[in-house]
mmCIF file of C-alpha atoms in Angstrom:
data_model
loop_
_atom_site.group_PDB
_atom_site.id
_atom_site.type_symbol
_atom_site.label_atom_id
_atom_site.label_comp_id
_atom_site.label_asym_id
_atom_site.label_seq_id
_atom_site.Cartn_x
_atom_site.Cartn_y
_atom_site.Cartn_z
ATOM 1 C CA MET X 1 0.106 0.126 -0.304
ATOM 2 C CA VAL X 2 1.507 2.862 -1.217
ATOM 3 C CA LEU X 3 -0.051 6.417 0.878
ATOM 4 C CA MET X 4 0.512 10.446 -0.027
ATOM 5 C CA PHE X 5 -0.491 13.074 2.501
ATOM 6 C CA CYS X 6 -0.091 16.998 2.002
ATOM 7 C CA PHE X 7 -1.281 19.923 3.583
ATOM 8 C CA GLY X 8 -0.237 23.146 2.865
ATOM 9 C CA THR X 9 3.535 23.009 1.286
ATOM 10 C CA GLN X 10 4.385 20.197 3.235
ATOM 11 C CA PHE X 11 3.649 16.588 2.213
ATOM 12 C CA ILE X 12 5.044 13.220 2.759
ATOM 13 C CA ARG X 13 5.000 11.122 -0.039
ATOM 14 C CA ILE X 14 6.143 7.284 -0.128
ATOM 15 C CA GLY X 15 6.095 5.849 -3.571
ATOM 16 C CA ILE X 16 5.586 6.897 -7.556
ATOM 17 C CA ILE X 17 3.371 9.165 -9.160
ATOM 18 C CA SER X 18 1.835 6.901 -12.352
ATOM 19 C CA LEU X 19 0.669 8.325 -15.459
ATOM 20 C CA LEU X 20 -2.835 8.907 -16.156
ATOM 21 C CA LEU X 21 -4.689 6.255 -17.931
ATOM 22 C CA VAL X 22 -8.608 6.137 -19.276
ATOM 23 C CA LEU X 23 -10.155 3.225 -19.128
ATOM 24 C CA PRO X 24 -13.767 2.302 -20.138
ATOM 25 C CA GLY X 25 -15.922 2.461 -16.796
ATOM 26 C CA GLY X 26 -12.791 4.273 -15.087
ATOM 27 C CA ALA X 27 -14.874 7.631 -14.694
ATOM 28 C CA GLN X 28 -17.722 5.277 -13.473
ATOM 29 C CA ARG X 29 -15.641 4.242 -10.477
ATOM 30 C CA GLY X 30 -13.414 7.275 -9.830
ATOM 31 C CA GLN X 31 -17.000 9.299 -9.660
ATOM 32 C CA SER X 32 -18.293 6.530 -7.322
ATOM 33 C CA VAL X 33 -14.962 6.867 -5.306
ATOM 34 C CA GLU X 34 -16.366 10.370 -5.258
ATOM 35 C CA GLN X 35 -19.406 10.117 -3.975
ATOM 36 C CA ARG X 36 -18.157 7.636 -1.268
ATOM 37 C CA ILE X 37 -15.588 10.325 -0.042
ATOM 38 C CA PHE X 38 -18.635 13.030 0.178
ATOM 39 C CA GLN X 39 -20.899 10.207 2.464
ATOM 40 C CA ALA X 40 -18.365 9.422 4.392
ATOM 41 C CA ILE X 41 -17.156 13.198 5.424
ATOM 42 C CA ASN X 42 -20.350 14.225 5.703
ATOM 43 C CA GLN X 43 -21.140 11.118 8.074
ATOM 44 C CA VAL X 44 -17.660 12.306 10.108
ATOM 45 C CA ARG X 45 -18.957 16.000 10.195
ATOM 46 C CA GLN X 46 -22.170 15.075 11.848
ATOM 47 C CA GLU X 47 -20.487 12.558 14.062
ATOM 48 C CA ASN X 48 -18.566 16.213 15.255
ATOM 49 C CA LYS X 49 -21.991 17.820 15.661
ATOM 50 C CA LEU X 50 -21.410 19.772 12.060
ATOM 51 C CA PRO X 51 -23.866 20.365 9.320
ATOM 52 C CA PRO X 52 -23.491 18.809 6.428
ATOM 53 C CA LEU X 53 -21.142 19.769 2.886
ATOM 54 C CA LYS X 54 -22.836 20.850 0.207
ATOM 55 C CA TRP X 55 -21.739 18.936 -2.987
ATOM 56 C CA GLN X 56 -20.617 21.766 -5.658
ATOM 57 C CA ALA X 57 -20.407 20.456 -9.277
ATOM 58 C CA LYS X 58 -17.922 23.392 -9.953
ATOM 59 C CA ILE X 59 -15.445 22.484 -7.070
ATOM 60 C CA ALA X 60 -15.888 18.771 -8.234
ATOM 61 C CA GLU X 61 -14.801 20.236 -11.420
ATOM 62 C CA ALA X 62 -11.666 21.903 -10.054
ATOM 63 C CA ALA X 63 -10.638 19.143 -7.972
ATOM 64 C CA ARG X 64 -10.805 16.364 -10.673
ATOM 65 C CA SER X 65 -8.621 19.051 -12.955
ATOM 66 C CA HIS X 66 -6.372 18.917 -10.130
ATOM 67 C CA SER X 67 -6.382 15.323 -9.589
ATOM 68 C CA ARG X 68 -5.852 14.697 -13.374
ATOM 69 C CA ARG X 69 -2.692 17.222 -13.466
ATOM 70 C CA MET X 70 -1.173 15.336 -10.478
ATOM 71 C CA THR X 71 -1.355 12.572 -12.139
ATOM 72 C CA THR X 72 -0.018 13.404 -15.868
ATOM 73 C CA LYS X 73 2.197 16.122 -15.095
ATOM 74 C CA ARG X 74 3.387 14.035 -12.211
ATOM 75 C CA PHE X 75 3.678 16.184 -8.945
ATOM 76 C CA PHE X 76 1.673 15.884 -5.571
ATOM 77 C CA SER X 77 1.272 19.132 -4.060
ATOM 78 C CA HIS X 78 -1.512 21.692 -3.769
ATOM 79 C CA GLU X 79 1.008 24.085 -5.623
ATOM 80 C CA ASP X 80 0.409 23.345 -9.431
ATOM 81 C CA PRO X 81 3.183 24.510 -10.960
ATOM 82 C CA GLU X 82 1.535 26.395 -13.420
ATOM 83 C CA LEU X 83 -2.322 27.144 -12.148
ATOM 84 C CA GLY X 84 -1.138 27.683 -8.699
ATOM 85 C CA GLY X 85 -2.927 26.963 -5.305
ATOM 86 C CA PRO X 86 -6.592 25.666 -4.214
ATOM 87 C CA GLY X 87 -7.306 29.463 -4.445
ATOM 88 C CA ASN X 88 -6.370 30.602 -7.907
ATOM 89 C CA ARG X 89 -7.564 26.920 -8.843
ATOM 90 C CA LEU X 90 -11.452 27.714 -7.655
ATOM 91 C CA SER X 91 -11.157 31.404 -8.931
ATOM 92 C CA ALA X 92 -9.913 30.342 -12.015
ATOM 93 C CA VAL X 93 -13.543 28.208 -12.766
ATOM 94 C CA GLY X 94 -15.313 31.078 -12.108
ATOM 95 C CA ILE X 95 -15.816 29.958 -7.769
ATOM 96 C CA ALA X 96 -15.782 33.650 -6.013
ATOM 97 C CA TRP X 97 -15.268 32.036 -2.481
ATOM 98 C CA ARG X 98 -14.510 33.451 1.140
ATOM 99 C CA LEU X 99 -12.671 30.790 2.395
ATOM 100 C CA CYS X 100 -10.928 27.625 1.480
ATOM 101 C CA GLY X 101 -9.091 24.723 1.416
ATOM 102 C CA GLU X 102 -8.050 21.421 -0.080
ATOM 103 C CA ASN X 103 -6.722 17.561 1.079
ATOM 104 C CA ILE X 104 -4.781 15.846 -1.430
ATOM 105 C CA PHE X 105 -4.394 11.850 -1.487
ATOM 106 C CA GLU X 106 -2.957 9.289 -3.155
ATOM 107 C CA GLU X 107 -2.520 5.571 -2.895
ATOM 108 C CA TYR X 108 -2.303 2.126 -4.188
ATOM 109 C CA GLY X 109 -3.160 -1.252 -3.340
ATOM 110 C CA GLU X 110 -6.244 -0.550 -1.249
ATOM 111 C CA THR X 111 -9.380 -2.366 -2.188
ATOM 112 C CA ASP X 112 -11.306 0.788 -0.775
ATOM 113 C CA PRO X 113 -10.127 3.822 -1.994
ATOM 114 C CA ALA X 114 -12.384 6.154 -0.580
ATOM 115 C CA ARG X 115 -12.232 4.647 3.286
ATOM 116 C CA ALA X 116 -8.581 4.776 2.781
ATOM 117 C CA ALA X 117 -8.166 8.725 1.742
ATOM 118 C CA VAL X 118 -10.894 9.377 4.692
ATOM 119 C CA ARG X 119 -9.168 7.455 7.032
ATOM 120 C CA GLY X 120 -5.390 9.055 6.414
ATOM 121 C CA TRP X 121 -7.257 12.706 6.357
ATOM 122 C CA MET X 122 -8.470 12.075 9.830
ATOM 123 C CA GLN X 123 -5.019 10.617 10.707
ATOM 124 C CA SER X 124 -3.324 14.081 9.761
ATOM 125 C CA SER X 125 -4.194 16.970 12.218
ATOM 126 C CA GLY X 126 -4.380 19.371 8.940
ATOM 127 C CA HIS X 127 -6.720 17.649 7.007
ATOM 128 C CA ARG X 128 -8.851 16.747 9.856
ATOM 129 C CA ARG X 129 -8.929 20.333 10.540
ATOM 130 C CA ASN X 130 -9.869 20.625 6.787
ATOM 131 C CA ILE X 131 -13.127 18.436 7.388
ATOM 132 C CA LEU X 132 -13.970 19.497 10.586
ATOM 133 C CA THR X 133 -13.854 23.542 9.988
ATOM 134 C CA ARG X 134 -17.336 24.538 10.281
ATOM 135 C CA GLY X 135 -16.780 27.648 8.428
ATOM 136 C CA PHE X 136 -16.813 25.399 4.699
ATOM 137 C CA THR X 137 -19.975 24.852 3.821
ATOM 138 C CA ASP X 138 -19.231 23.387 0.363
ATOM 139 C CA THR X 139 -17.282 20.769 -1.436
ATOM 140 C CA GLY X 140 -15.998 18.661 -4.518
ATOM 141 C CA ILE X 141 -14.048 15.523 -4.817
ATOM 142 C CA GLY X 142 -12.391 14.736 -7.665
ATOM 143 C CA VAL X 143 -10.155 11.452 -8.902
ATOM 144 C CA ALA X 144 -8.073 10.326 -11.358
ATOM 145 C CA MET X 145 -6.420 6.974 -11.917
ATOM 146 C CA GLY X 146 -3.033 5.854 -12.763
ATOM 147 C CA HIS X 147 -2.288 2.861 -15.268
ATOM 148 C CA ASP X 148 -1.451 1.395 -12.075
ATOM 149 C CA GLY X 149 -4.405 1.580 -10.659
ATOM 150 C CA ALA X 150 -3.349 3.986 -8.094
ATOM 151 C CA TYR X 151 -5.704 7.089 -7.188
ATOM 152 C CA THR X 152 -4.721 10.533 -6.850
ATOM 153 C CA ILE X 153 -7.842 12.279 -5.016
ATOM 154 C CA THR X 154 -8.264 15.542 -4.115
ATOM 155 C CA GLN X 155 -11.143 17.731 -2.090
ATOM 156 C CA MET X 156 -11.720 21.107 -2.037
ATOM 157 C CA PHE X 157 -13.705 22.673 0.076
ATOM 158 C CA ALA X 158 -15.182 26.283 -0.032
ATOM 159 C CA ALA X 159 -17.225 28.880 1.616
ATOM 160 C CA PHE X 160 -19.156 31.881 -0.015
#
């Protein structure tokens, strides 16, 4: 199993980033993982007496784009070398945010990447803080799959 965690400009990276492979049904698998993460995050928020996050398609679009770019351009960071940080990327797709945050995750070898992502984020203080920030109201999640079956996952948070 390979896990990669990142918060801010610091990250721990174990393993390699793989190339994106477009396979029939790959988008459907990715969207299923996205929805399972969304449900699990809202369950965690409910357990912590926080309101659920709302799904925003434009935020998910920005998150998917970041996951794809990390996979194809072979980097793992909140800072895209060409597009900048989460705030810049959200603004670029027309989202006028007041507060934003981002969790990223990559794994290989897990049978349930959604569960692995949420578990990993909850074990990291910075990622956990994003999930449990009361000020965040909206989210979007994007998944890219590599040719070796690795999942690169981005969850973006926003408040308006």
